[in-house]
Amino acid sequence: MFEEIRRPTLVVDTGKVRENVLRMKGRADRNGTAFRPHLKTHQSRVIGRLFRDLGVRTGTVSSVEMAKLFADDGWDDLTIAFPANLREIGEMDELAGRIRLGLLADNPETIRALAAGLSRPVDLWIKIDVGSRRCGIRAEDREGLRAVSEAVRAAPRLRLAGVLTHDSRTYGVRGREAVAALFREGRDALLAAKAFLASEGWPDLRASFGDTPSMSLVEDWSGLDEVRPGNFAYYDLQQYVAGSCSPGDIAAAVACPVVGVYPDRGEAVVYGGAVHLSKQSQTLPEGGTSYGAVFEVRDGRWTGFREGAGVRTVTQEHGIVRMGPEDLASTRIGDLVFLCPVHSCLAADLLRPNTVYL
Amino acid sequence: MFEEIRRPTLVVDTGKVRENVLRMKGRADRNGTAFRPHLKTHQSRVIGRLFRDLGVRTGTVSSVEMAKLFADDGWDDLTIAFPANLREIGEMDELAGRIRLGLLADNPETIRALAAGLSRPVDLWIKIDVGSRRCGIRAEDREGLRAVSEAVRAAPRLRLAGVLTHDSRTYGVRGREAVAALFREGRDALLAAKAFLASEGWPDLRASFGDTPSMSLVEDWSGLDEVRPGNFAYYDLQQYVAGSCSPGDIAAAVACPVVGVYPDRGEAVVYGGAVHLSKQSQTLPEGGTSYGAVFEVRDGRWTGFREGAGVRTVTQEHGIVRMGPEDLASTRIGDLVFLCPVHSCLAADLLRPNTVYL
């Protein structure tokens, strides 16, 4: 059934995506939390429509380009969950004229530039840093929170929507307890920032939280008004190692043609390297580093990982794949190997021109 | 002069590319070695034309797609220096009908499939593994060499052109002596394979060698008939650390808008992450790991690296940039920061839709 695949190709099992979305949306509904999934994992109108068919109407993106991609396909309520890039203020203003647009800022300078440059109203979210030290005002920085919120007060076209965070620390730990502990710490910091702003005269702000490990492993989202996980649509090796999913939940594979078989090294070489899988690696619980797992495939569907197999390293177009002797003996040049990417967001970005949907 | 840049953009200084090409071509000419530069670093017709204007008529690519890109722009002699992908045999045959096409193989199975599937003559290079354990027949594997060359003898449309290698080990060492030692070892292994095949009745084979560290740091290429370096057109942080170039030789920068400034952390955050720079990191001689250096820019040209600055980490769209207090104090949100990528081949691939040429 994969005869038409000639080059490294992202193969997406839409049945699995559907199950992943229903599970996550069900949890959001049970918690009474608004669901605004991140669409950057797939950047795909096909998958975006699948979300909409399941009743999802609000989304998150991470660039103005991505907001345009989805706005042009019928999405009319999007948050760009990346600090507002002032060099794209014209594009943001154009978008604000046709959809409900949310923007992020963490400093008065950006707020003032948006106030001066936008001709249309937007939702403004204050980005909070709850520990990952990427962007945002530290949750405990009251002076910072006050300065930003006051700058918003002086900007009539900016509607202060709430406080928003993404705690990337959960991607670096393993298992439900470790993730849950970070989740509670991050959520509580976010809610403290919200409470402080309420005391400053902003009583109706919302608290928006997002990350796939927390949302996959923690059932109780008390206190949160909105969640924005993204990776869960596809999952990947990183999420499997973190404990967020089982191999059977992973909805995206990279199909790679075999171009070399080296039984003396216990390796095959595939057409599929850093420009297809990305250069992201994963430390494995059993030791060592992997650039991807190898799926077991039956009747055109991947069912789990092949034991003792994995991508040892990648160069620009080459993937060096370890395999057991039996696997290797049955592998022919020209066969397809289905790899599980370490980070599906990056593989999906790289393979956007070469994607097929099952 | 960079007012029009709104998103992460590859900026290529064509004057520096020209100098890099002239320097490398001069060395090839002095050695009497054919020059077949790898075009995968840039994948750019603009830079391809610059090569042709300097008298370069033969090129190397790493995929059938790339061969088409350049064949459609006037290149009529290309080697696909990647093991022949049997799933693209139709495309290879089409290409062989309009250009002189070189293909690689390291096993009889591939040779027989090419013989059966191609209707037009091609040059066939035997890929030799001189130590990097990626693809190729080990240089000392006489049985393997004999089996492949005999398979070629039985295939009338395959012209055995020679033995070819790429020794990626040189990317992992530092300095002229270490690179030169590996170069001599790899070259001698390649020449031994050529000599063995001569004794088997193939007297006119060529020896093709390639890698930017060797070709940048070793003057004497005795014994080689052809070289295929590629990265030297742009160079990058990896090549600087290896000792292959000075910062002033690096011809490609990634211009990234500043979206956050965090003086308490000594960091700025730029729009420019793993989907722009790639996730490749570089171990630094002074310790630590970098995802990119920061260029000093004067009058619109980068002149060297900013001291004490560097990309600490990247996520999908974010680059976290360490900077000294003075640099940080003069950095405004909306400014552009010019980053030196760790691996320019990957950044250029990612930023193909967003490239400008100076």
Short mmCIF file of N, CA, C and O in Angstrom, two decimals, chain A residues 199-244:
data_model
loop_
_atom_site.label_atom_id
_atom_site.label_comp_id
_atom_site.label_asym_id
_atom_site.label_seq_id
_atom_site.Cartn_x
_atom_site.Cartn_y
_atom_site.Cartn_z
N SER A 199 -6.05 41.77 42.15
CA SER A 199 -5.94 42.77 43.22
C SER A 199 -5.55 44.14 42.67
O SER A 199 -5.68 45.15 43.36
N GLU A 200 -5.04 44.14 41.44
CA GLU A 200 -4.65 45.40 40.79
C GLU A 200 -5.79 45.97 39.95
O GLU A 200 -5.59 46.92 39.19
N GLY A 201 -6.95 45.33 40.02
CA GLY A 201 -8.10 45.88 39.29
C GLY A 201 -8.41 45.18 37.99
O GLY A 201 -9.05 45.75 37.11
N TRP A 202 -7.97 43.94 37.86
CA TRP A 202 -8.29 43.13 36.67
C TRP A 202 -8.98 41.85 37.13
O TRP A 202 -8.37 40.78 37.19
N PRO A 203 -10.26 41.93 37.44
CA PRO A 203 -10.91 40.79 38.09
C PRO A 203 -11.26 39.62 37.15
O PRO A 203 -11.47 38.51 37.62
N ASP A 204 -11.31 39.84 35.86
CA ASP A 204 -11.88 38.81 34.97
C ASP A 204 -10.85 38.15 34.06
O ASP A 204 -11.19 37.67 32.97
N LEU A 205 -9.62 38.11 34.49
CA LEU A 205 -8.60 37.51 33.61
C LEU A 205 -8.71 35.99 33.60
O LEU A 205 -9.23 35.38 34.53
N ARG A 206 -8.17 35.40 32.55
CA ARG A 206 -8.17 33.95 32.41
C ARG A 206 -6.74 33.42 32.59
O ARG A 206 -5.77 34.14 32.37
N ALA A 207 -6.66 32.16 32.97
CA ALA A 207 -5.35 31.50 33.14
C ALA A 207 -5.24 30.41 32.08
O ALA A 207 -6.01 29.45 32.08
N SER A 208 -4.26 30.57 31.19
CA SER A 208 -4.08 29.63 30.07
C SER A 208 -2.77 28.87 30.25
O SER A 208 -1.71 29.48 30.44
N PHE A 209 -2.83 27.57 30.15
CA PHE A 209 -1.70 26.70 30.48
C PHE A 209 -1.54 25.70 29.36
O PHE A 209 -2.51 25.30 28.73
N GLY A 210 -0.30 25.29 29.13
CA GLY A 210 -0.21 24.30 28.06
C GLY A 210 1.05 23.50 28.11
O GLY A 210 2.12 24.05 28.32
N ASP A 211 0.96 22.22 27.95
CA ASP A 211 2.08 21.37 27.58
C ASP A 211 1.56 19.95 27.55
O ASP A 211 0.72 19.56 28.36
N THR A 212 2.04 19.19 26.61
CA THR A 212 1.50 17.85 26.40
C THR A 212 1.78 16.90 27.57
O THR A 212 0.88 16.15 27.96
N PRO A 213 2.99 16.91 28.18
CA PRO A 213 3.16 15.97 29.30
C PRO A 213 2.16 16.21 30.43
O PRO A 213 1.52 15.27 30.90
N SER A 214 2.00 17.46 30.87
CA SER A 214 1.04 17.74 31.95
C SER A 214 -0.37 17.32 31.56
O SER A 214 -1.08 16.66 32.32
N MET A 215 -0.79 17.74 30.38
CA MET A 215 -2.17 17.50 29.98
C MET A 215 -2.44 16.01 29.71
O MET A 215 -3.58 15.55 29.77
N SER A 216 -1.36 15.25 29.43
CA SER A 216 -1.53 13.81 29.20
C SER A 216 -1.54 13.02 30.50
O SER A 216 -2.18 11.98 30.60
N LEU A 217 -0.80 13.52 31.51
CA LEU A 217 -0.56 12.70 32.70
C LEU A 217 -1.32 13.17 33.93
O LEU A 217 -1.37 12.46 34.93
N VAL A 218 -1.88 14.38 33.89
CA VAL A 218 -2.58 14.91 35.05
C VAL A 218 -4.06 15.02 34.71
O VAL A 218 -4.42 15.61 33.67
N GLU A 219 -4.91 14.46 35.56
CA GLU A 219 -6.34 14.47 35.27
C GLU A 219 -7.02 15.76 35.74
O GLU A 219 -7.95 16.24 35.12
N ASP A 220 -6.55 16.29 36.87
CA ASP A 220 -7.25 17.40 37.54
C ASP A 220 -6.61 18.74 37.17
O ASP A 220 -5.48 19.01 37.56
N TRP A 221 -7.35 19.53 36.41
CA TRP A 221 -6.81 20.82 35.94
C TRP A 221 -7.42 22.00 36.71
O TRP A 221 -7.52 23.12 36.16
N SER A 222 -7.82 21.78 37.92
CA SER A 222 -8.51 22.83 38.70
C SER A 222 -7.78 24.16 38.63
O SER A 222 -6.56 24.20 38.77
N GLY A 223 -8.56 25.19 38.46
CA GLY A 223 -7.99 26.54 38.47
C GLY A 223 -7.67 27.06 37.09
O GLY A 223 -7.56 28.26 36.88
N LEU A 224 -7.53 26.18 36.12
CA LEU A 224 -7.17 26.63 34.78
C LEU A 224 -8.42 26.94 33.96
O LEU A 224 -9.41 26.21 34.00
N ASP A 225 -8.35 28.04 33.21
CA ASP A 225 -9.48 28.42 32.37
C ASP A 225 -9.34 27.90 30.94
O ASP A 225 -10.32 27.78 30.22
N GLU A 226 -8.09 27.63 30.54
CA GLU A 226 -7.84 27.22 29.15
C GLU A 226 -6.56 26.38 29.12
O GLU A 226 -5.62 26.66 29.85
N VAL A 227 -6.53 25.36 28.25
CA VAL A 227 -5.29 24.59 28.04
C VAL A 227 -4.93 24.56 26.56
O VAL A 227 -5.81 24.62 25.69
N ARG A 228 -3.61 24.45 26.29
CA ARG A 228 -3.12 24.55 24.91
C ARG A 228 -2.07 23.47 24.57
O ARG A 228 -1.03 23.78 24.00
N PRO A 229 -2.31 22.21 24.88
CA PRO A 229 -1.34 21.19 24.44
C PRO A 229 -1.36 21.08 22.93
O PRO A 229 -2.36 21.45 22.29
N GLY A 230 -0.27 20.59 22.35
CA GLY A 230 -0.22 20.47 20.89
C GLY A 230 0.32 19.14 20.42
O GLY A 230 -0.26 18.48 19.57
N ASN A 231 1.42 18.74 21.02
CA ASN A 231 2.11 17.54 20.55
C ASN A 231 1.26 16.28 20.61
O ASN A 231 1.45 15.34 19.82
N PHE A 232 0.29 16.24 21.54
CA PHE A 232 -0.54 15.04 21.75
C PHE A 232 -1.24 14.58 20.48
O PHE A 232 -1.67 13.43 20.40
N ALA A 233 -1.41 15.46 19.50
CA ALA A 233 -2.11 15.04 18.27
C ALA A 233 -1.34 13.90 17.60
O ALA A 233 -1.95 12.96 17.07
N TYR A 234 -0.02 14.00 17.61
CA TYR A 234 0.82 12.95 17.00
C TYR A 234 1.59 12.14 18.04
O TYR A 234 1.86 10.99 17.82
N TYR A 235 1.99 12.78 19.13
CA TYR A 235 2.96 12.20 20.07
C TYR A 235 4.25 11.83 19.34
O TYR A 235 4.38 12.05 18.13
N ASP A 236 5.22 11.26 20.07
CA ASP A 236 6.52 10.92 19.47
C ASP A 236 7.38 10.19 20.49
O ASP A 236 6.91 9.88 21.60
N LEU A 237 8.62 9.93 20.14
CA LEU A 237 9.51 9.16 21.03
C LEU A 237 9.77 9.91 22.33
O LEU A 237 9.82 9.31 23.42
N GLN A 238 9.94 11.22 22.25
CA GLN A 238 10.18 12.02 23.45
C GLN A 238 9.01 11.87 24.43
O GLN A 238 9.21 11.70 25.63
N GLN A 239 7.79 11.93 23.92
CA GLN A 239 6.62 11.82 24.79
C GLN A 239 6.47 10.40 25.32
O GLN A 239 6.02 10.20 26.45
N TYR A 240 6.87 9.43 24.51
CA TYR A 240 6.83 8.05 25.00
C TYR A 240 7.81 7.89 26.17
O TYR A 240 7.46 7.31 27.20
N VAL A 241 9.01 8.42 26.02
CA VAL A 241 10.00 8.31 27.10
C VAL A 241 9.52 9.07 28.35
O VAL A 241 9.71 8.62 29.48
N ALA A 242 8.86 10.22 28.14
CA ALA A 242 8.35 10.98 29.28
C ALA A 242 7.21 10.24 29.97
O ALA A 242 6.88 10.54 31.12
N GLY A 243 6.59 9.29 29.27
CA GLY A 243 5.47 8.56 29.85
C GLY A 243 4.11 9.09 29.44
O GLY A 243 3.08 8.64 29.94
N SER A 244 4.09 10.04 28.50
CA SER A 244 2.82 10.68 28.11
C SER A 244 1.96 9.80 27.22
O SER A 244 0.77 10.09 27.06
#
